PDB file of C-alpha atoms and ligand atoms in Angstrom:
ATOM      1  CA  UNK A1037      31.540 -85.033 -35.603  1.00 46.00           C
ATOM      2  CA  UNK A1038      30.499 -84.861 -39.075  1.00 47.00           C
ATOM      3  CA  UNK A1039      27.605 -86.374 -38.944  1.00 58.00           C
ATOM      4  CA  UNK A1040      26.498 -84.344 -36.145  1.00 56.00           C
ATOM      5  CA  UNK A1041      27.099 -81.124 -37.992  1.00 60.00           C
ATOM      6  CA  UNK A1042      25.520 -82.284 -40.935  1.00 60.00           C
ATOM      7  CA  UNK A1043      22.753 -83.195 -39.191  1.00 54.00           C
ATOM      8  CA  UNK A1044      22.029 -79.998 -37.227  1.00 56.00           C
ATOM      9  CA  UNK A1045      23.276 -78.021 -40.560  1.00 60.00           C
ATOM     10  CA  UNK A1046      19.902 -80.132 -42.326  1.00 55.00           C
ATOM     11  CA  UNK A1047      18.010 -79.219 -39.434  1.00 51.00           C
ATOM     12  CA  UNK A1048      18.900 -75.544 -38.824  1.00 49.00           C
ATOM     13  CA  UNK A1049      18.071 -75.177 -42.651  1.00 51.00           C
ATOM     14  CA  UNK A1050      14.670 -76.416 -42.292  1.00 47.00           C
ATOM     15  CA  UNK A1051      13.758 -74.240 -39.234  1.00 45.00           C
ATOM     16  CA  UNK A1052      15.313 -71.214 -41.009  1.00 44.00           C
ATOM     17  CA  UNK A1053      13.189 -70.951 -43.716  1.00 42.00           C
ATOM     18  CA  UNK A1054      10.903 -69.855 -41.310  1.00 40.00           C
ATOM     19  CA  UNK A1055      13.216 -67.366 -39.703  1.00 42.00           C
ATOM     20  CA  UNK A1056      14.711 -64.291 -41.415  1.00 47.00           C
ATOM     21  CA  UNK A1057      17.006 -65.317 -43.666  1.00 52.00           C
ATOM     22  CA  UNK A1058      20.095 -65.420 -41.382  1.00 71.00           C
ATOM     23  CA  UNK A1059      22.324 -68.821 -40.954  1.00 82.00           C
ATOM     24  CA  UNK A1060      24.815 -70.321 -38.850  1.00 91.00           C
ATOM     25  CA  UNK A1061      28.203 -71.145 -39.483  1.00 94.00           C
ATOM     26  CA  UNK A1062      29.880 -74.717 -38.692  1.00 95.00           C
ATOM     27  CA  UNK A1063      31.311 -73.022 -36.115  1.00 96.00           C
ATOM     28  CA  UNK A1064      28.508 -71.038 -34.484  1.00 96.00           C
ATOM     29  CA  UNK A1065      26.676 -74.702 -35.002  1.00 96.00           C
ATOM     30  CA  UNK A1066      29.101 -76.786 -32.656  1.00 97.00           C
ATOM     31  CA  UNK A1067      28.998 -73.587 -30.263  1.00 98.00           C
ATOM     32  CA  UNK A1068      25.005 -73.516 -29.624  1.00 98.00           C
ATOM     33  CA  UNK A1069      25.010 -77.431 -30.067  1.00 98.00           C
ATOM     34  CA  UNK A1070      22.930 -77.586 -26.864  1.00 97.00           C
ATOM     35  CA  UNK A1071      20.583 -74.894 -27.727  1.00 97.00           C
ATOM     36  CA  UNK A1072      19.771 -75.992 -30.951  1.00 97.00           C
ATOM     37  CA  UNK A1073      19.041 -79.824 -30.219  1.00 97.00           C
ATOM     38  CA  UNK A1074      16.499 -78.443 -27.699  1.00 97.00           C
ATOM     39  CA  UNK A1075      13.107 -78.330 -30.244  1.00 97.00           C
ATOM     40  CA  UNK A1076      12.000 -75.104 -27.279  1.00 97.00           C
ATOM     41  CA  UNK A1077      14.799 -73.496 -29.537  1.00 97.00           C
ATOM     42  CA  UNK A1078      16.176 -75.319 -32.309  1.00 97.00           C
ATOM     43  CA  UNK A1079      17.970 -73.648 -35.422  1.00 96.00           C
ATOM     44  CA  UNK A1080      15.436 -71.011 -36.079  1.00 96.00           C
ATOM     45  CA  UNK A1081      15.634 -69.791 -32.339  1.00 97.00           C
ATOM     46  CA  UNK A1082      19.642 -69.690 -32.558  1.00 98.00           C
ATOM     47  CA  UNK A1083      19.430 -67.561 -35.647  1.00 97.00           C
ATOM     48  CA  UNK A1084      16.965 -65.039 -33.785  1.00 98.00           C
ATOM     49  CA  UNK A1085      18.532 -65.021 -30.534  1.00 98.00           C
ATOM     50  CA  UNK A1086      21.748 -63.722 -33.090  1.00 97.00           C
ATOM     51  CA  UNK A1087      19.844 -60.979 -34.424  1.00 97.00           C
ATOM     52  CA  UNK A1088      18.702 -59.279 -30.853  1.00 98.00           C
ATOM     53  CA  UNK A1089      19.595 -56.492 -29.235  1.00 98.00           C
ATOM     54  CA  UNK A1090      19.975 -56.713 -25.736  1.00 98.00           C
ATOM     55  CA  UNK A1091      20.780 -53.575 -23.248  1.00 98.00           C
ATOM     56  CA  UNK A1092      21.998 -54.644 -19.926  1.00 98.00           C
ATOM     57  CA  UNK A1093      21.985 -51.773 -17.616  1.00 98.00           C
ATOM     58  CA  UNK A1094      23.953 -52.419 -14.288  1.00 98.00           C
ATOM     59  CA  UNK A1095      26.943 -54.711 -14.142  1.00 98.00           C
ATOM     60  CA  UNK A1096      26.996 -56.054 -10.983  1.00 97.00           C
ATOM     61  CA  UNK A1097      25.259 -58.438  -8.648  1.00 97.00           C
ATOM     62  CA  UNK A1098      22.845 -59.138 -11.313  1.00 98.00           C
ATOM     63  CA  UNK A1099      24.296 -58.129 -14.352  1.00 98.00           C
ATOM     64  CA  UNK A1100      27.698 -59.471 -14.041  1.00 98.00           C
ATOM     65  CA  UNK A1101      26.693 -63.353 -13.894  1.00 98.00           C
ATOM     66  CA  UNK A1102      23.677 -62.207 -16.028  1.00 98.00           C
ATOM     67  CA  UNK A1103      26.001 -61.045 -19.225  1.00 98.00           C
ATOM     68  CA  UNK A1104      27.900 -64.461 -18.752  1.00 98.00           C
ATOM     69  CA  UNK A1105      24.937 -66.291 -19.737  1.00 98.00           C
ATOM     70  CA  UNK A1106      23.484 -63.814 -21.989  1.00 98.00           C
ATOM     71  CA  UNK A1107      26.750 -64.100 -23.702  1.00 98.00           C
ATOM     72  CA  UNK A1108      26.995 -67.814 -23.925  1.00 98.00           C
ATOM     73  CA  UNK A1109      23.320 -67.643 -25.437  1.00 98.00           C
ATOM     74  CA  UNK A1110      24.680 -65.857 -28.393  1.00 98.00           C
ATOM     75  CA  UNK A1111      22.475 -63.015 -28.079  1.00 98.00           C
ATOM     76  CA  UNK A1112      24.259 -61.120 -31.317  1.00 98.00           C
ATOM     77  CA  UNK A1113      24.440 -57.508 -30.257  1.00 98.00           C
ATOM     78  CA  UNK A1114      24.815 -56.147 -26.343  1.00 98.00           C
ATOM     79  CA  UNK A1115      25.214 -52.857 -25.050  1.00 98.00           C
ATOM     80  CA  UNK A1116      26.546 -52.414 -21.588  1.00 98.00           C
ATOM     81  CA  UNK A1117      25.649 -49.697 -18.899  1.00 98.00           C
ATOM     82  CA  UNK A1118      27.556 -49.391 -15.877  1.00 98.00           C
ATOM     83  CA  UNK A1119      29.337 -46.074 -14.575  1.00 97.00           C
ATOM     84  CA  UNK A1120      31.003 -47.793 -11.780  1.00 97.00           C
ATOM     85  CA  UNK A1121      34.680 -49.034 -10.752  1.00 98.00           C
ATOM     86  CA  UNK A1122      35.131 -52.757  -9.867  1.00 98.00           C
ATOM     87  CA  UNK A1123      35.732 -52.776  -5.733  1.00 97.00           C
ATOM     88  CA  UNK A1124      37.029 -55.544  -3.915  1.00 97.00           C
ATOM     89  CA  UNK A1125      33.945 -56.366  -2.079  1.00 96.00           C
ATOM     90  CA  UNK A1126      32.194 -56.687  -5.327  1.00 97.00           C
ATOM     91  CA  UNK A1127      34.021 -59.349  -6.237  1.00 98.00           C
ATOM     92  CA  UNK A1128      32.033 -61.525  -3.730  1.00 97.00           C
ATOM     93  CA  UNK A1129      29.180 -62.100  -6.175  1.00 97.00           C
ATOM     94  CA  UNK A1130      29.849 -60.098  -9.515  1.00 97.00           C
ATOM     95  CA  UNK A1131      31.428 -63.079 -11.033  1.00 97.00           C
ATOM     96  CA  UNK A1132      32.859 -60.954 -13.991  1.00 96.00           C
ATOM     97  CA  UNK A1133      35.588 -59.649 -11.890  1.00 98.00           C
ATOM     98  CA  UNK A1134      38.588 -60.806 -10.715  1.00 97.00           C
ATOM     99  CA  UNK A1135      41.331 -59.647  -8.064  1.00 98.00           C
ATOM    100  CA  UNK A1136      42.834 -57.302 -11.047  1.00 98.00           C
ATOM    101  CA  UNK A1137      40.230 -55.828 -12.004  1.00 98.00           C
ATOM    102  CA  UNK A1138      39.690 -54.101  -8.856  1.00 98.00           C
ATOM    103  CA  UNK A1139      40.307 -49.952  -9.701  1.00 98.00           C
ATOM    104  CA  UNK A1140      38.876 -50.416 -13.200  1.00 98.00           C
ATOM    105  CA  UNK A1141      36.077 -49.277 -14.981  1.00 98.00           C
ATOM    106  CA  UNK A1142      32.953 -52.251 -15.068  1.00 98.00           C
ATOM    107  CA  UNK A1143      32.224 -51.586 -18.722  1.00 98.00           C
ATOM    108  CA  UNK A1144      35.135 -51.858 -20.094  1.00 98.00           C
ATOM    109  CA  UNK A1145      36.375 -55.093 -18.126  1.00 98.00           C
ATOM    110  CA  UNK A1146      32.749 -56.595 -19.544  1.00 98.00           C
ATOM    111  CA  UNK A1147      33.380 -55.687 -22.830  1.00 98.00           C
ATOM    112  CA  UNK A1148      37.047 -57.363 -22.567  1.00 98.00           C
ATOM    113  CA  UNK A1149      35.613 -60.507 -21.091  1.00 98.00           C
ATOM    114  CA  UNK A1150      33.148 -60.711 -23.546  1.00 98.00           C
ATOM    115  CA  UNK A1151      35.003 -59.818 -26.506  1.00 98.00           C
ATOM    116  CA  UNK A1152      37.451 -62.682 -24.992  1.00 98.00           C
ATOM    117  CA  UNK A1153      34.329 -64.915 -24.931  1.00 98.00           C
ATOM    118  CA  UNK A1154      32.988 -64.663 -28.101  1.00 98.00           C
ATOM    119  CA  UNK A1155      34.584 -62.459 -30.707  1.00 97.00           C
ATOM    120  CA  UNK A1156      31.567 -62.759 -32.838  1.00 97.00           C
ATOM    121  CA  UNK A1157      29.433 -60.817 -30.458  1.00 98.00           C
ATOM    122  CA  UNK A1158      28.739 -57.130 -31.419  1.00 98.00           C
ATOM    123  CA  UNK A1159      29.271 -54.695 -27.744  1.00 98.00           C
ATOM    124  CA  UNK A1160      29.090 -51.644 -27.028  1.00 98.00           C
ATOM    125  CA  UNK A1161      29.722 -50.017 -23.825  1.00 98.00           C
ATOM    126  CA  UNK A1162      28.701 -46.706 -21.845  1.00 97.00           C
ATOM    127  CA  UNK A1163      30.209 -45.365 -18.553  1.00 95.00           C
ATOM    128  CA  UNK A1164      27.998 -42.644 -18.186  1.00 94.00           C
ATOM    129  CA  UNK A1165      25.678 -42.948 -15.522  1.00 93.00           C
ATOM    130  CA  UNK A1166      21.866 -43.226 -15.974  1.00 94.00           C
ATOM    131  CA  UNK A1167      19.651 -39.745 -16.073  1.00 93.00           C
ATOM    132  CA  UNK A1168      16.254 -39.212 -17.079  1.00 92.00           C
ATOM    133  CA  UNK A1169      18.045 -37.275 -19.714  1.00 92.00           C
ATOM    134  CA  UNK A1170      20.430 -39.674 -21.463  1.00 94.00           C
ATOM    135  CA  UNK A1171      18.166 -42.754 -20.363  1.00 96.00           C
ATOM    136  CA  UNK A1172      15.768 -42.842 -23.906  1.00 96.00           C
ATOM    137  CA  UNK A1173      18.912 -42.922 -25.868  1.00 95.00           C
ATOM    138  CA  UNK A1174      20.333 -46.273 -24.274  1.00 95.00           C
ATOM    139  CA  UNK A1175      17.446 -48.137 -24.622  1.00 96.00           C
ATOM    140  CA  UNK A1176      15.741 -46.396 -28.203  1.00 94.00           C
ATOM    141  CA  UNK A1177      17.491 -49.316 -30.506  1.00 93.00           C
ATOM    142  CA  UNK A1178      17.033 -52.203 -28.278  1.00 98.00           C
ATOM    143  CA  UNK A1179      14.795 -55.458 -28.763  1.00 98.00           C
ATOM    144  CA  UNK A1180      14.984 -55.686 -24.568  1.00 98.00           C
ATOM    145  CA  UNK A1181      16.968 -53.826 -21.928  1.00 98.00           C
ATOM    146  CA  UNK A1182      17.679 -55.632 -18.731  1.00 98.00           C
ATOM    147  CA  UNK A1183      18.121 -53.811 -15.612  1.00 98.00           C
ATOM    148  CA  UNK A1184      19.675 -55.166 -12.942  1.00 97.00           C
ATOM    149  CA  UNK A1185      20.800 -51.585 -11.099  1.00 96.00           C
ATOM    150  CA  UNK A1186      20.450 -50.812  -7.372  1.00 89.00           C
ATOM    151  CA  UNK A1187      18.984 -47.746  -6.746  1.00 89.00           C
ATOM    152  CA  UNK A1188      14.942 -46.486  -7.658  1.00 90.00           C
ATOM    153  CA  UNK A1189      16.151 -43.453  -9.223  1.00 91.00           C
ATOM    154  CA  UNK A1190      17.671 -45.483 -12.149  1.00 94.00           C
ATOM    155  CA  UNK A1191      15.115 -47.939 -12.057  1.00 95.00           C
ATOM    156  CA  UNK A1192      12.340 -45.260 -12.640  1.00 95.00           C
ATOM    157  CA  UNK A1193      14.589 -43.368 -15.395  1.00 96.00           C
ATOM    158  CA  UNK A1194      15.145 -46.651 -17.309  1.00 97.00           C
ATOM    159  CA  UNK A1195      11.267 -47.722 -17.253  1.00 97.00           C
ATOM    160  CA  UNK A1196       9.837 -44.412 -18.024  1.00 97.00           C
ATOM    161  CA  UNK A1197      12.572 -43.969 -20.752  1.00 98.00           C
ATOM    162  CA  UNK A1198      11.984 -47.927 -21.962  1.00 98.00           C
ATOM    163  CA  UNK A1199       7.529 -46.652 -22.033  1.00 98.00           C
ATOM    164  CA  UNK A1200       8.240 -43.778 -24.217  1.00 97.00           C
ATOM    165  CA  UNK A1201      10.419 -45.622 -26.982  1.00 97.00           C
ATOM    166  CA  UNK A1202       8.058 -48.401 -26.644  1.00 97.00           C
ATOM    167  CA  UNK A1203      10.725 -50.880 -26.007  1.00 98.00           C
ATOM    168  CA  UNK A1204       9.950 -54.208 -23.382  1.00 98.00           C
ATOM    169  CA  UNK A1205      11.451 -54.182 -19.667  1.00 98.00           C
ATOM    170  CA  UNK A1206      12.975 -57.236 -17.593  1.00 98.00           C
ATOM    171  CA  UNK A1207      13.792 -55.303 -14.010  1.00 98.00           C
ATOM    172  CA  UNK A1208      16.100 -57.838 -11.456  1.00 98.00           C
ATOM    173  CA  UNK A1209      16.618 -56.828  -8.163  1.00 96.00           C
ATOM    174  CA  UNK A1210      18.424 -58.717  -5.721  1.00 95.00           C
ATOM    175  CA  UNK A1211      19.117 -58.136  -1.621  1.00 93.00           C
ATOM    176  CA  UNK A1212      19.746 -60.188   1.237  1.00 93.00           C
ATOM    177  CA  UNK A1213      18.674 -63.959   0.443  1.00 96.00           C
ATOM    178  CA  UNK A1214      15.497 -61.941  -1.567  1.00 96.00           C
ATOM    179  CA  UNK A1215      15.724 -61.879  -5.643  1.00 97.00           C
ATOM    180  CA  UNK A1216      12.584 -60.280  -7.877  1.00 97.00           C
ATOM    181  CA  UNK A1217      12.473 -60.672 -12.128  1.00 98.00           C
ATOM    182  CA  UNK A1218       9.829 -58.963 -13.190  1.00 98.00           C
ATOM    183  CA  UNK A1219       8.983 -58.716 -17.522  1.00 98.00           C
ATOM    184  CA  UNK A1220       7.345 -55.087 -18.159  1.00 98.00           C
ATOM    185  CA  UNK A1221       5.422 -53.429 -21.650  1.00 98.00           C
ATOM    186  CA  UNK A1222       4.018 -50.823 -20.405  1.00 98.00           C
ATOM    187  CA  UNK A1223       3.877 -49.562 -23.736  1.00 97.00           C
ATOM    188  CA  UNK A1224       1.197 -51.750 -25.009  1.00 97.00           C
ATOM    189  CA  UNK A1225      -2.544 -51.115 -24.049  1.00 96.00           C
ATOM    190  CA  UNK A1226      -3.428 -53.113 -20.385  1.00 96.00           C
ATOM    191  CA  UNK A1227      -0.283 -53.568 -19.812  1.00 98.00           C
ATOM    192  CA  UNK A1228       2.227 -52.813 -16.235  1.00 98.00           C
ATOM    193  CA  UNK A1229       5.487 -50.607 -16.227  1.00 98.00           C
ATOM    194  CA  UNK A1230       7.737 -51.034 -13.645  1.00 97.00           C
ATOM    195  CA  UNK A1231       6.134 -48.017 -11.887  1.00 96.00           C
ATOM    196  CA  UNK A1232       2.368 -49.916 -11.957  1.00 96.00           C
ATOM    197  CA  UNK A1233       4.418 -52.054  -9.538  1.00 95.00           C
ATOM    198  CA  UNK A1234       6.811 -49.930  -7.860  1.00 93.00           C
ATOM    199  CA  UNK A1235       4.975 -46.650  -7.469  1.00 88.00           C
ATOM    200  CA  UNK A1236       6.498 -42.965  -7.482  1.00 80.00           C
ATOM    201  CA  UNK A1237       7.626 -42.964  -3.770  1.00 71.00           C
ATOM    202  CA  UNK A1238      11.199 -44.276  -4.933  1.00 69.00           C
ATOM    203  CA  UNK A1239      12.090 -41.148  -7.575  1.00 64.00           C
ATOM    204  CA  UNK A1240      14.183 -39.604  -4.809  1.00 57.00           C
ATOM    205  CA  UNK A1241      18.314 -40.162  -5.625  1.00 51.00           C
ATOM    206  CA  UNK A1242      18.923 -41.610  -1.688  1.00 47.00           C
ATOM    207  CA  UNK A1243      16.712 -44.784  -2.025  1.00 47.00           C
ATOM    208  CA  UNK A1244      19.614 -46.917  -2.485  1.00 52.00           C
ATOM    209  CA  UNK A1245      19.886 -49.646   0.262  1.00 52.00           C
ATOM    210  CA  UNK A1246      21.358 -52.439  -1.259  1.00 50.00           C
ATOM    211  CA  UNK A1247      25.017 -52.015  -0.244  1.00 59.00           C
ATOM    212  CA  UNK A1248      23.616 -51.680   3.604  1.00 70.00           C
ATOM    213  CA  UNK A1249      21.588 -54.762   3.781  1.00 82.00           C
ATOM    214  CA  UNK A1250      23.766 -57.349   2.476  1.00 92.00           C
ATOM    215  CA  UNK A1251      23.819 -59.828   0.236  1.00 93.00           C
ATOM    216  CA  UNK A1252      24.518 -63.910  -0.328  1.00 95.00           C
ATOM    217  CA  UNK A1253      26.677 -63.801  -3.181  1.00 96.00           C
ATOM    218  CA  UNK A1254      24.999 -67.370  -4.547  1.00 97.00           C
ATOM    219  CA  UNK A1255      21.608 -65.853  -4.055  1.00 97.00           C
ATOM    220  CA  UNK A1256      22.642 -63.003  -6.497  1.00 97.00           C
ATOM    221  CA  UNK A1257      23.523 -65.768  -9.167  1.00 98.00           C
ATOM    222  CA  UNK A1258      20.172 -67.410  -8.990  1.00 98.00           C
ATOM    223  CA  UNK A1259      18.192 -64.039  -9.565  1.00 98.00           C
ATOM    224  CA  UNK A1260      20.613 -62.749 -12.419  1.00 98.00           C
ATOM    225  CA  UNK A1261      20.426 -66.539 -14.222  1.00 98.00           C
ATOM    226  CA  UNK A1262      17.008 -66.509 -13.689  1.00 98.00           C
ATOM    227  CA  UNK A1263      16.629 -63.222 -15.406  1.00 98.00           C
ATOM    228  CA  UNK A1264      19.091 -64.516 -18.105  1.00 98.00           C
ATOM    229  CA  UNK A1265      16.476 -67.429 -18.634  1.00 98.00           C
ATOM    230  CA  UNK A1266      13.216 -64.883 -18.695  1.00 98.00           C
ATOM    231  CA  UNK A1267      15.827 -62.360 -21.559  1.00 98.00           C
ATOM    232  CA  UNK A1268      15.954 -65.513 -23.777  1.00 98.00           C
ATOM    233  CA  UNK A1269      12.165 -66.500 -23.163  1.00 98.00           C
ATOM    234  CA  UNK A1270      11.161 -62.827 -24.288  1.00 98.00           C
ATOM    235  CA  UNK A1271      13.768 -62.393 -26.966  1.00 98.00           C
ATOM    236  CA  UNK A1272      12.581 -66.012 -28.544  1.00 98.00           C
ATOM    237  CA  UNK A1273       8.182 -65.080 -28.616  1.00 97.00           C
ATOM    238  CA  UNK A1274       7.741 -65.281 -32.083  1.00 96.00           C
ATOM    239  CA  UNK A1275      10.239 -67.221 -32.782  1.00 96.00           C
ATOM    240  CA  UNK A1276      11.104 -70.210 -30.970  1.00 96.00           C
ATOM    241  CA  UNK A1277       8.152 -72.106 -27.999  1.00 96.00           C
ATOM    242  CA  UNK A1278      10.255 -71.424 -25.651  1.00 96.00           C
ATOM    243  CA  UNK A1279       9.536 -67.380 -26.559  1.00 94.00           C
ATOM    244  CA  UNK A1280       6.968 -66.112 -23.541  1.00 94.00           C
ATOM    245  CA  UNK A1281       7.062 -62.807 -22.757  1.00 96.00           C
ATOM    246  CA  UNK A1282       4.244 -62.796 -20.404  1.00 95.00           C
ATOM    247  CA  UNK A1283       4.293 -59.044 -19.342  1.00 98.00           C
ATOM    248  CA  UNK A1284       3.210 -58.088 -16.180  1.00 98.00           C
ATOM    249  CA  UNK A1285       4.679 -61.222 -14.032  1.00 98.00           C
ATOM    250  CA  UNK A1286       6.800 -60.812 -11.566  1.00 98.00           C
ATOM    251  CA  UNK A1287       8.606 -63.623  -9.758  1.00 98.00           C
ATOM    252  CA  UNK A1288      10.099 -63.463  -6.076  1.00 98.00           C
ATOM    253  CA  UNK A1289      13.048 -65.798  -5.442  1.00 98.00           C
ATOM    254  CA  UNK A1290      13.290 -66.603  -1.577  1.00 98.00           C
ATOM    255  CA  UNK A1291      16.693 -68.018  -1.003  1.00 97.00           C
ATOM    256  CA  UNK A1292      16.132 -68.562   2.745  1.00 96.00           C
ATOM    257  CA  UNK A1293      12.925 -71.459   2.450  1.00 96.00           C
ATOM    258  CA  UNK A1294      14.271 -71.444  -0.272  1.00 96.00           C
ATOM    259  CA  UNK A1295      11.006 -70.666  -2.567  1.00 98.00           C
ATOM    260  CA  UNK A1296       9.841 -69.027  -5.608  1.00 97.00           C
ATOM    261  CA  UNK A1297       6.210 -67.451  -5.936  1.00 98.00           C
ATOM    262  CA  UNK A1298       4.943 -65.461  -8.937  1.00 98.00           C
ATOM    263  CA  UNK A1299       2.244 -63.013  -9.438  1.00 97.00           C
ATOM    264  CA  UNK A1300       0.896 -60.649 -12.315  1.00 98.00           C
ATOM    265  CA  UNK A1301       0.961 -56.817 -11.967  1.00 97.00           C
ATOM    266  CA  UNK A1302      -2.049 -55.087 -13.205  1.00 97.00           C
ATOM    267  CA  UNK A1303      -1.797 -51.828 -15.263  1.00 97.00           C
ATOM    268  CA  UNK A1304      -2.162 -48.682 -13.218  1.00 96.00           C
ATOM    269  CA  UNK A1305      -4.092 -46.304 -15.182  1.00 95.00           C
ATOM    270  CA  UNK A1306      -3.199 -43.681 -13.247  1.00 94.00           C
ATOM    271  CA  UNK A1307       0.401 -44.127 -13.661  1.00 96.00           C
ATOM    272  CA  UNK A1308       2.656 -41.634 -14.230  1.00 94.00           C
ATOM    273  CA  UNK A1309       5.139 -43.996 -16.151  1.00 95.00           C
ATOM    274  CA  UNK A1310       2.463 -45.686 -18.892  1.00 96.00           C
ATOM    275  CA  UNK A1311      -1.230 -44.621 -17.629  1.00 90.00           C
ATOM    276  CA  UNK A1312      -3.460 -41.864 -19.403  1.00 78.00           C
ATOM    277  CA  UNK A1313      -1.633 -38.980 -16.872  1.00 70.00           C
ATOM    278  CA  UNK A1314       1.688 -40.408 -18.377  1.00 70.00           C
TER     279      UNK A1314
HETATM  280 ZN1  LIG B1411       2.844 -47.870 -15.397  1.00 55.55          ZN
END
């Protein structure tokens, strides 16, 4: 044991002199053993996935199981959106939650759990649900915000809010046996916003139809651990070669083949989220 923290002390040191001038503890060491043996992400990676700030905006089908791996990643600092109250048919697939917990607030049951899961992990929580007004403030200090929300209205607020403070997208979606992960920057010249892909025709509040269709709770996990992966791959470019943010792709998970098939969004200049009418 020893040895083995020696030798990923040694080679966390090297890496880091590269990186920005953080380190890891023994501790923090034997808890991203895994990650840091992998030379995709090694020391240096570690250390930057520590200094990110990652907003996760929806805490349920996708976030819940999403934040669990985010978490365990040791992504250092995590803010956590949800204005919802844990319901027993939730618990079906929003693996946060237990029997308890039903009656409670989301946020605060994902801060507990995390806070439980690793005390070293800086969160921060908001109950307040998601306007066009309150939307740039959430996202103004992140590195990434993940949204994993149900409804367009949202969806639209968080992208156009995540364009104007120029920070990067990853939208999750999830219905039926269906999942989509998509990685957005519509901020930077050529590149899609969620609404290149989406359009405007979902701004209206009663476009929610999640909660109607149905969901496989398993199928929900694969979409938000999927998007956990994609969070890591964009919060490591620059810094790891695992780090790919590849803006623009968007990936559709078909749970009933079961399948996955990917495609790039082209910018819409005449969007109203990122284009020159923005
Ligand atoms: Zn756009």
């Amino acid at each position: 044991m020893v040895a083995w923290h020696a030798w990923l002390q040694a080679r966390t040191a090297s890496r880091k002199r590269r990186g920005r001038g953080m380190s890891l503890d023994a501790e923090r060491l034997d808890r991203f053993a895994r990650h840091i043996v992998l030379p995709e992400i090694g020391g240096a990676g570690q250390v930057a996935l520590a200094g990110k700030h990652l907003v996760l905006v929806g805490l349920g089908g996708i976030g819940s199981p999403a934040l669990q791996y985010l978490a365990a990643a040791g992504i250092g600092r995590l803010t956590l959106v949800d204005d919802d109250k844990v319901e027993l048919s939730n618990l079906q697939r929003q693996t946060l939650f237990n029997t308890r917990d039903v009656g409670h607030g989301k946020a605060v049951i994902a801060k507990r759990w995390v806070t439980g899961f690793d005390p070293a992990l800086d969160v921060t929580i908001s109950d307040r649900r998601i306007t066009r007004d309150n939307a740039h403030e959430l996202v103004i200090d992140a590195d990434l915000i993940l949204d994993g929300t149900d409804n367009f209205a949202t969806r639209l607020a968080v992208s156009d809010a995540c364009v104007a403070e120029r920070v990067p997208l990853l939208s999750a979606a999830v219905g039926r046996f269906q999942g989509q992960v998509g990685a957005f920057a519509g901020h930077l010249p050529g590149e899609a916003c969620y609404r290149c892909f989406v359009g405007d025709a979902f701004d209206a509040e009663d476009c929610d139809t999640c909660a109607e269709d149905g969901m496989l709770g398993a199928m929900a996990g694969w979409a938000a651990s999927f998007a956990a992966l994609q969070a890591v791959r964009i919060l490591l470019d620059g810094a790891s070669t695992l780090g790919e943010s590849d803006w623009g792709r968007v990936h559709l998970l078909d749970g009933l083949k079961p399948a996955l098939r990917s495609f790039t969004i082209a910018k819409d200049p005449a969007c109203s989220g990122c284009g020159s009418a923005a």
